[in-house]
CSV table of C-alpha atoms in Angstrom, one decimal:
chain,number,residue,atom,x,y,z
A,1,MET,CA,66.4,74.6,-77.5
A,2,PRO,CA,65.3,77.4,-75.1
A,3,ALA,CA,65.1,76.6,-71.4
A,4,SER,CA,61.7,76.3,-69.9
A,5,THR,CA,60.9,78.8,-67.1
A,6,GLY,CA,57.9,77.0,-65.7
A,7,ALA,CA,56.4,73.5,-65.3
A,8,ARG,CA,55.0,72.0,-68.4
A,9,ARG,CA,51.5,70.5,-68.4
A,10,ARG,CA,51.4,66.8,-69.3
A,11,GLY,CA,48.9,65.5,-71.8
A,12,ALA,CA,46.8,67.2,-74.3
A,13,VAL,CA,45.7,70.8,-73.8
A,14,ARG,CA,42.0,71.0,-72.9
A,15,SER,CA,40.3,72.6,-75.9
A,16,GLU,CA,37.5,75.0,-75.0
A,17,GLU,CA,35.8,74.1,-78.3
A,18,ALA,CA,35.9,70.4,-77.5
A,19,ARG,CA,34.7,71.0,-73.9
A,20,LEU,CA,31.7,73.0,-75.1
A,21,ALA,CA,30.9,70.4,-77.8
A,22,VAL,CA,30.8,67.7,-75.1
A,23,LEU,CA,28.6,69.7,-72.8
A,24,GLU,CA,26.2,70.7,-75.6
A,25,ALA,CA,26.1,67.1,-76.8
A,26,THR,CA,25.3,66.0,-73.3
A,27,GLY,CA,22.4,68.5,-73.1
A,28,ARG,CA,21.0,67.4,-76.5
A,29,LEU,CA,21.2,63.7,-75.7
A,30,PHE,CA,19.8,64.2,-72.2
A,31,ALA,CA,16.8,66.0,-73.7
A,32,ALA,CA,16.3,63.4,-76.3
A,33,ARG,CA,16.9,60.2,-74.3
A,34,GLY,CA,17.0,61.0,-70.6
A,35,TYR,CA,19.8,60.3,-68.1
A,36,ASP,CA,19.4,56.5,-68.0
A,37,HIS,CA,20.1,56.2,-71.8
A,38,LEU,CA,22.9,58.7,-71.8
A,39,THR,CA,26.3,57.1,-72.4
A,40,ILE,CA,29.9,58.4,-72.7
A,41,GLU,CA,30.1,56.6,-76.1
A,42,GLY,CA,27.0,58.5,-77.2
A,43,ILE,CA,28.3,61.8,-76.0
A,44,ALA,CA,31.6,61.3,-77.6
A,45,ALA,CA,30.0,60.4,-81.0
A,46,GLU,CA,27.6,63.4,-80.8
A,47,ALA,CA,30.5,65.8,-79.8
A,48,SER,CA,32.9,64.3,-82.4
A,49,VAL,CA,35.5,63.6,-79.7
A,50,SER,CA,37.0,60.4,-78.4
A,51,LYS,CA,35.9,58.7,-75.2
A,52,GLN,CA,39.4,59.2,-73.9
A,53,THR,CA,39.0,62.9,-74.3
A,54,ILE,CA,35.9,62.9,-72.1
A,55,TYR,CA,37.5,60.7,-69.5
A,56,ARG,CA,40.6,62.9,-69.5
A,57,TRP,CA,38.4,65.8,-68.4
A,58,TRP,CA,35.6,64.1,-66.4
A,59,SER,CA,35.7,61.1,-64.1
A,60,SER,CA,32.2,59.8,-64.9
A,61,LYS,CA,29.0,60.4,-66.8
A,62,SER,CA,27.5,62.0,-63.7
A,63,ALA,CA,30.4,64.6,-63.7
A,64,VAL,CA,29.7,65.5,-67.3
A,65,VAL,CA,26.0,65.8,-66.6
A,66,ALA,CA,26.8,68.0,-63.6
A,67,ASP,CA,29.0,70.3,-65.6
A,68,ALA,CA,26.4,70.5,-68.4
A,69,LEU,CA,23.8,71.5,-65.8
A,70,ILE,CA,26.2,74.0,-64.2
A,71,GLU,CA,26.8,75.5,-67.7
A,72,ASP,CA,23.0,75.8,-68.4
A,73,MET,CA,23.1,73.3,-71.2
A,74,LEU,CA,20.8,70.9,-69.4
A,75,LEU,CA,17.4,71.6,-68.0
A,76,PRO,CA,17.1,75.2,-69.0
A,77,ASP,CA,13.6,75.4,-67.5
A,78,ARG,CA,14.5,74.3,-64.0
A,79,PRO,CA,11.8,74.7,-61.4
A,80,VAL,CA,11.9,77.8,-59.3
A,81,VAL,CA,10.1,78.7,-56.1
A,82,PRO,CA,7.1,80.9,-57.1
A,83,ASP,CA,6.1,83.9,-54.9
A,84,THR,CA,2.3,84.1,-54.7
A,85,GLY,CA,2.3,85.3,-51.2
A,86,ASP,CA,1.5,81.9,-49.8
A,87,ILE,CA,4.7,80.2,-48.7
A,88,ARG,CA,3.1,76.8,-48.1
A,89,ALA,CA,1.5,76.8,-51.6
A,90,ASP,CA,4.7,78.1,-53.2
A,91,LEU,CA,6.9,75.4,-51.6
A,92,ILE,CA,4.4,72.7,-52.4
A,93,ALA,CA,4.3,73.8,-56.0
A,94,TRP,CA,8.1,73.9,-56.3
A,95,MET,CA,8.5,70.5,-54.7
A,96,GLN,CA,5.8,69.1,-57.0
A,97,ASP,CA,7.6,70.5,-60.0
A,98,LEU,CA,10.8,68.8,-58.9
A,99,VAL,CA,9.0,65.5,-58.3
A,100,ASP,CA,7.4,65.8,-61.8
A,101,LEU,CA,10.7,66.6,-63.4
A,102,VAL,CA,12.3,63.5,-61.9
A,103,ALA,CA,9.3,61.4,-62.8
A,104,GLN,CA,9.6,62.1,-66.5
A,105,PRO,CA,10.8,59.1,-68.5
A,106,GLY,CA,14.5,58.7,-68.4
A,107,ASN,CA,15.1,61.3,-65.7
A,108,ASP,CA,14.9,59.1,-62.6
A,109,GLY,CA,18.7,58.7,-62.5
A,110,LEU,CA,19.3,62.5,-62.7
A,111,VAL,CA,19.2,63.2,-59.0
A,112,ARG,CA,21.3,60.1,-58.2
A,113,SER,CA,23.8,61.3,-60.9
A,114,LEU,CA,24.1,64.8,-59.4
A,115,VAL,CA,24.5,63.3,-55.9
A,116,ALA,CA,27.2,61.0,-57.2
A,117,ALA,CA,29.0,63.8,-58.9
A,118,ALA,CA,28.9,65.9,-55.8
A,119,CYS,CA,30.2,63.0,-53.7
A,120,GLU,CA,33.1,62.5,-56.2
A,121,SER,CA,34.2,66.1,-55.9
A,122,PRO,CA,33.5,68.8,-53.3
A,123,ASP,CA,34.2,71.4,-56.1
A,124,ILE,CA,31.4,69.9,-58.2
A,125,GLY,CA,29.0,69.9,-55.2
A,126,ALA,CA,29.7,73.5,-54.5
A,127,ARG,CA,29.4,74.5,-58.1
A,128,LEU,CA,26.1,72.6,-58.5
A,129,ASN,CA,24.7,74.4,-55.4
A,130,ASP,CA,25.8,77.7,-56.8
A,131,ALA,CA,24.6,77.1,-60.3
A,132,LEU,CA,21.2,75.6,-59.3
A,133,GLY,CA,20.8,78.3,-56.7
A,134,ILE,CA,18.5,76.0,-54.7
A,135,THR,CA,19.9,77.0,-51.3
A,136,ALA,CA,20.0,80.7,-52.2
A,137,THR,CA,16.6,81.0,-53.9
A,138,VAL,CA,14.7,78.8,-51.4
A,139,SER,CA,16.2,80.5,-48.4
A,140,THR,CA,15.5,83.9,-49.9
A,141,ARG,CA,11.8,82.9,-50.4
A,142,ILE,CA,11.6,81.5,-46.9
A,143,GLU,CA,13.3,84.6,-45.4
A,144,ALA,CA,10.7,86.8,-47.2
A,145,ALA,CA,7.9,84.7,-45.6
A,146,VAL,CA,9.5,85.0,-42.2
A,147,ALA,CA,9.7,88.8,-42.7
A,148,VAL,CA,6.0,89.1,-43.4
A,149,GLY,CA,5.0,86.8,-40.6
A,150,GLN,CA,4.0,83.7,-42.6
A,151,LEU,CA,6.6,81.7,-40.8
A,152,PRO,CA,8.0,81.9,-37.3
A,153,ALA,CA,10.7,84.5,-36.7
A,154,ASP,CA,13.0,81.9,-35.1
A,155,LEU,CA,12.7,79.4,-38.0
A,156,PRO,CA,16.2,78.1,-38.7
A,157,VAL,CA,16.1,78.9,-42.4
A,158,MET,CA,19.2,77.0,-43.7
A,159,GLU,CA,18.3,73.9,-41.7
A,160,PHE,CA,14.8,74.1,-43.1
A,161,VAL,CA,16.0,74.4,-46.7
A,162,ARG,CA,18.4,71.5,-46.2
A,163,ALA,CA,15.7,69.3,-44.7
A,164,LEU,CA,13.3,70.2,-47.6
A,165,VAL,CA,15.9,69.5,-50.3
A,166,GLY,CA,17.2,66.5,-48.4
A,167,GLY,CA,13.8,65.0,-48.2
A,168,PHE,CA,13.5,65.3,-52.0
A,169,VAL,CA,17.0,63.8,-52.6
A,170,LEU,CA,16.4,60.9,-50.2
A,171,HIS,CA,13.1,60.0,-51.9
A,172,SER,CA,14.9,60.1,-55.3
A,173,LEU,CA,17.6,57.8,-53.9
A,174,GLU,CA,15.0,55.3,-52.7
A,175,ARG,CA,13.8,54.8,-56.3
A,176,THR,CA,10.2,54.5,-55.3
A,177,GLU,CA,7.1,56.0,-57.0
A,178,PRO,CA,6.1,59.1,-55.1
A,179,ALA,CA,2.7,59.3,-53.6
A,180,PRO,CA,0.4,61.8,-55.4
A,181,ASP,CA,0.6,64.1,-52.4
A,182,ALA,CA,4.3,63.5,-51.5
A,183,ALA,CA,5.4,67.1,-52.1
A,184,GLU,CA,2.5,68.5,-50.0
A,185,ARG,CA,3.2,66.0,-47.2
A,186,LEU,CA,6.9,66.9,-47.0
A,187,VAL,CA,6.3,70.6,-46.9
A,188,ARG,CA,3.5,70.2,-44.3
A,189,ALA,CA,5.6,67.9,-42.1
A,190,LEU,CA,8.4,70.5,-42.1
A,191,LEU,CA,6.2,73.5,-41.4
A,192,HIS,CA,4.3,71.9,-38.5
């Protein structure tokens, strides 16, 4: 028997085909049932893999959902910040789109799931931020508004973005029905 020159990996080799099948199944089931009715058992059945295969690669349902989102297999039409030339109206419209997305039946657990996945793994948190582009796209839009004088030149852009997104996340974690003008009130509070 030939001698091994390197360390051997223990366990089954991760199949790219199986990984993609799991992520695609997650996207399909999420679209059909929403986050709250998504189960590892259902994903395994839809992807034709075992639950053990999923748990070998992902620590939880929220980690699978996060990876599906990162790989663009979940929520392909994510809200983006418009650029109409009116920063207040654009941020309000974007925040309202986020609120509406989470308010759709079965989606109320989505934000909590993504927060949980990011808390489980700093790598997932960083990959989610990069994939969703929230920090980058919102900060770019705000920087453009600062450049044309719609916002103060000394506005701390990243802190503003974190406060805006954080307000949305905190509201989602509270599990309360948003007021009809919640998005507008949050943006106005931060801009005053």
